[in-house]
Amino acid sequence: MTLISKRVVLHFPGFEPLDGRAHWSRYARSAKQSAAVWKFSALASEPEYGSDSTSFKVQTSSDGWETSSHIHVFDHNALVEGLRTGSRAAQIRAGFWSAFQVIAYGGVAGYFSHAWRFGLFFVFPFLMMILGFSLSATIAVIPIGMELPGFHLLWSAALALCFFGFVFLPFAERFYTLHLFADWHMAVALARMNKPEFNQWLDRCATAARAALSEPADEYVISSHSMGSSVAAHVIGILLERHAGVFAGKRVIFATLGSAILQCALLRPAQLLRSRVGLIARCDTVEWLDVQCLTDAIHFYKVPVVAVCGHGDARPAKMVFIRVKQMLTVEHYRKIKKDFLRVHRQYVLGPDLRAPFDFTLLTAGPRSGSVFAGSGYNKMPGM
C-alpha cells in the first residue's frame, strides 16, 4: 500500500460548545496519545483562524515514513452560542417547540422505527424537564393538599420557583439538558433550511472547503462526527451542486463517525439534505465510510443511511464497526461506559491501546483511510 505523504482533512465536529481553538487543543492532545500508543511522533502547529474554519498542520513520522496533514475544522460554535442565548425560559420554550416540530415532521416515528435507542435519546431531555415541572408543581400545591388558606400559595409558589431555578436546573445541566434542547433546534434548522444565518454559514463553509480541496495532496479526508455529519452532507452537497467535478482525480474518503445524518434527514421537510446525501453516494470518487459502534446510543446503528434517505439505487455507505472498549483500558472503559455522551465522543478522542480504529491515524497517519475500511489499523509501516 502506497504511503500517504500529504493529506488534506476537512473535519466537521459534533454539536459541542467548543470553538476552533478548543478543537485544536483536543486534537493535539489526542494525537499525542495516539503517538505514544503507536510509537511515532506527532506535532501539531499553532492554529490559524479563518472566518468560518480553523486550520492547523500535523506532522507525524517514524522510521521510514513522514506524513504532513493540513486539517481544517469547520466548527459551528457560533451557531451553538446563538441557540444558547436568551433566558433559560426562552431556551426551554424553544426546545419544546423544536420537539413538537420533530414529532409533527415524523422524526420520532422514524427514530423508533430505525434506531429505538436514538428515539430514547430524543425523549430523554424533554422527560427530564417535564420531571422538573412536575416536582415544582407538586411543591406549589402543597398548601392545597394541606387545606391551608389560599394566601399560603404565595410562599409555596416562590419555593417551587426557587427549587426549579436553583436545584433542578443545575442538576439537569449535569446531563446537558438545555444543550440538548439547542441540539434539536439546530436539527430542525438543518432539515428545514429556513434560517438565513444557517444557510449563509453553510455557503461560506462550502467556499472555504473548496479552497482547502484545491491544495495538492495524496488523499483528502472529509471527517464528521455526530451532528457534524449533517453539516458535512450539506457542505459537500453544495460543492457537488455547484462544481460537479470538484473531486475529479482525487482520492476522497468521507468518514461519518457516529453519524446523526438521519436525525435531520428523517424529518419530512429535509428534502434538500436527502438530495445531497444522494449526490454524495453517486459520486464515484468519494469513498463513504459510516463508522458505527454498538455501545454508542446516539447514532443509527446498522441503518443504511443512503437507502433510508430514498436512494436505494445508489452505492451505499460502507458500514465499518468499531468497539470503544478495544480502544481503552479496562479501568478507563468502566469509568465512562455509563456516560452515553462520553462514549459518543470517543470517536474523536485519543486511545489508551492500539485498536482497529484511531482518529489520529485516519486524519494524520501514514496509511490511507481505505486501509482502515478494509482491515482496520493494526501496525505502522516498517513494523
XYZ file of N, CA, C and O in Angstrom, residues 4-9 24 27-28 30-36 39-46 55-62 65-71 215 218 360-361 363-366 380:
192
model
N 0.963 7.637 2.530
C 0.459 8.998 2.339
C 1.503 9.972 2.889
O 1.852 9.931 4.070
N 1.993 10.823 2.029
C 2.947 11.836 2.498
C 2.269 13.186 2.718
O 2.719 13.982 3.543
N 1.173 13.458 1.999
C 0.464 14.741 2.138
C -1.038 14.472 2.135
O -1.562 13.778 1.269
N -1.716 15.042 3.119
C -3.160 14.827 3.247
C -3.830 16.155 3.581
O -3.275 16.980 4.313
N -5.012 16.331 3.065
C -5.862 17.466 3.436
C -7.092 16.904 4.132
O -7.716 15.958 3.635
N -7.431 17.476 5.282
C -8.561 16.996 6.071
C -9.563 18.122 6.284
O -9.180 19.241 6.665
N -8.757 22.391 18.270
C -7.322 22.196 18.019
C -6.636 21.599 19.240
O -5.843 20.657 19.130
N -7.549 17.983 19.600
C -6.891 17.166 18.582
C -5.421 16.959 18.938
O -4.896 15.838 18.821
N -4.754 18.011 19.373
C -3.331 17.909 19.723
C -3.123 16.917 20.859
O -2.180 16.110 20.831
N -5.133 14.393 21.668
C -5.444 13.059 21.163
C -4.317 12.515 20.290
O -3.995 11.326 20.343
N -3.712 13.402 19.481
C -2.602 12.970 18.622
C -1.414 12.509 19.456
O -0.743 11.524 19.121
N -1.152 13.201 20.565
C -0.063 12.779 21.445
C -0.348 11.415 22.062
O 0.540 10.570 22.197
N -1.618 11.190 22.444
C -1.992 9.891 23.000
C -1.785 8.787 21.958
O -1.219 7.733 22.256
N -2.257 9.060 20.746
C -2.124 8.072 19.679
C -0.658 7.804 19.364
O -0.244 6.651 19.167
N 0.151 8.855 19.317
C 1.574 8.699 19.013
C 2.273 7.852 20.064
O 3.133 7.018 19.745
N 1.894 8.047 21.328
C 2.508 7.252 22.394
C 2.117 5.783 22.280
O 2.938 4.889 22.514
N 3.779 4.480 18.863
C 5.222 4.694 18.786
C 5.651 5.478 17.542
O 6.414 5.016 16.711
N 5.083 6.663 17.388
C 5.554 7.593 16.364
C 5.504 8.991 16.953
O 5.036 9.180 18.081
N 6.018 9.956 16.242
C 5.990 11.332 16.738
C 4.872 12.105 16.044
O 4.569 11.862 14.874
N 4.276 13.019 16.782
C 3.190 13.840 16.228
C 3.327 15.254 16.763
O 3.453 15.459 17.979
N 3.303 16.214 15.866
C 3.428 17.613 16.250
C 2.380 18.427 15.511
O 2.331 18.434 14.274
N 1.535 19.104 16.269
C 0.502 19.963 15.685
C 0.947 21.414 15.773
O 1.363 21.888 16.834
N 0.856 22.121 14.663
C 1.243 23.533 14.638
C 0.191 24.379 15.348
O -0.913 23.920 15.654
N 0.534 25.629 15.596
C -0.438 26.561 16.147
C -1.562 26.783 15.129
O -1.315 26.794 13.920
N -7.625 26.180 10.962
C -6.749 25.214 10.296
C -5.421 25.109 11.039
O -4.976 26.049 11.697
N -4.818 23.940 10.948
C -3.500 23.708 11.518
C -2.876 22.513 10.802
O -3.573 21.734 10.138
N -1.568 22.394 10.921
C -0.862 21.297 10.268
C -0.371 20.309 11.317
O 0.002 20.697 12.431
N -0.388 19.056 10.946
C 0.065 17.985 11.836
C 1.149 17.204 11.112
O 0.934 16.723 9.988
N 2.297 17.105 11.749
C 3.435 16.369 11.184
C 3.614 15.099 12.008
O 3.840 15.148 13.212
N 3.475 13.940 11.352
C 3.699 12.667 12.019
C 4.824 11.933 11.311
O 4.967 12.041 10.089
N 5.598 11.185 12.075
C 6.724 10.484 11.448
C 7.235 9.368 12.346
O 7.011 9.352 13.563
N 7.920 8.451 11.722
C 8.627 7.376 12.402
C 9.659 6.845 11.421
O 9.863 7.437 10.351
N 8.958 6.723 7.331
C 7.820 7.460 6.781
C 7.639 8.799 7.493
O 8.050 8.985 8.629
N 7.009 9.707 6.785
C 6.664 11.023 7.324
C 5.427 11.515 6.605
O 5.347 11.457 5.376
N 4.450 11.982 7.361
C 3.176 12.427 6.787
C 2.845 13.827 7.284
O 2.938 14.108 8.481
N 2.450 14.676 6.347
C 2.017 16.032 6.688
C 0.528 16.155 6.366
O 0.109 15.880 5.240
N -0.250 16.546 7.356
C -1.693 16.703 7.162
C -2.101 18.134 7.474
O -1.706 18.682 8.506
N -2.867 18.715 6.557
C -3.401 20.066 6.762
C -4.867 19.908 7.135
O -5.680 19.494 6.308
N -5.187 20.222 8.378
C -6.522 19.958 8.913
C -7.309 21.261 9.032
O -6.827 22.246 9.599
N -5.817 22.438 -2.579
C -4.433 22.190 -2.179
C -4.022 20.784 -2.623
O -4.757 19.818 -2.385
N -2.082 13.725 -1.495
C -2.238 12.329 -1.891
C -3.633 11.818 -1.550
O -4.151 10.916 -2.209
N -6.666 9.772 14.960
C -5.420 10.412 14.529
C -4.848 9.705 13.304
O -4.379 10.359 12.363
N -4.874 8.379 13.282
C -4.359 7.648 12.125
C -5.209 7.900 10.889
O -4.686 7.989 9.776
N -6.784 10.656 10.159
C -6.619 12.031 9.678
C -5.169 12.473 9.525
O -4.904 13.475 8.863
N -4.227 11.739 10.136
C -2.828 12.178 10.067
C -1.839 11.027 9.988
O -0.635 11.265 10.055
N -2.307 9.819 9.841
C -1.419 8.666 9.795
C -0.830 8.424 8.414
O -1.218 9.060 7.428
N 0.085 7.463 8.295
C 0.786 7.228 7.026
C 0.020 6.376 6.023
O 0.408 6.295 4.864
N 2.073 0.019 12.212
C 2.671 1.109 11.476
C 3.611 0.544 10.381
O 4.103 -0.588 10.500
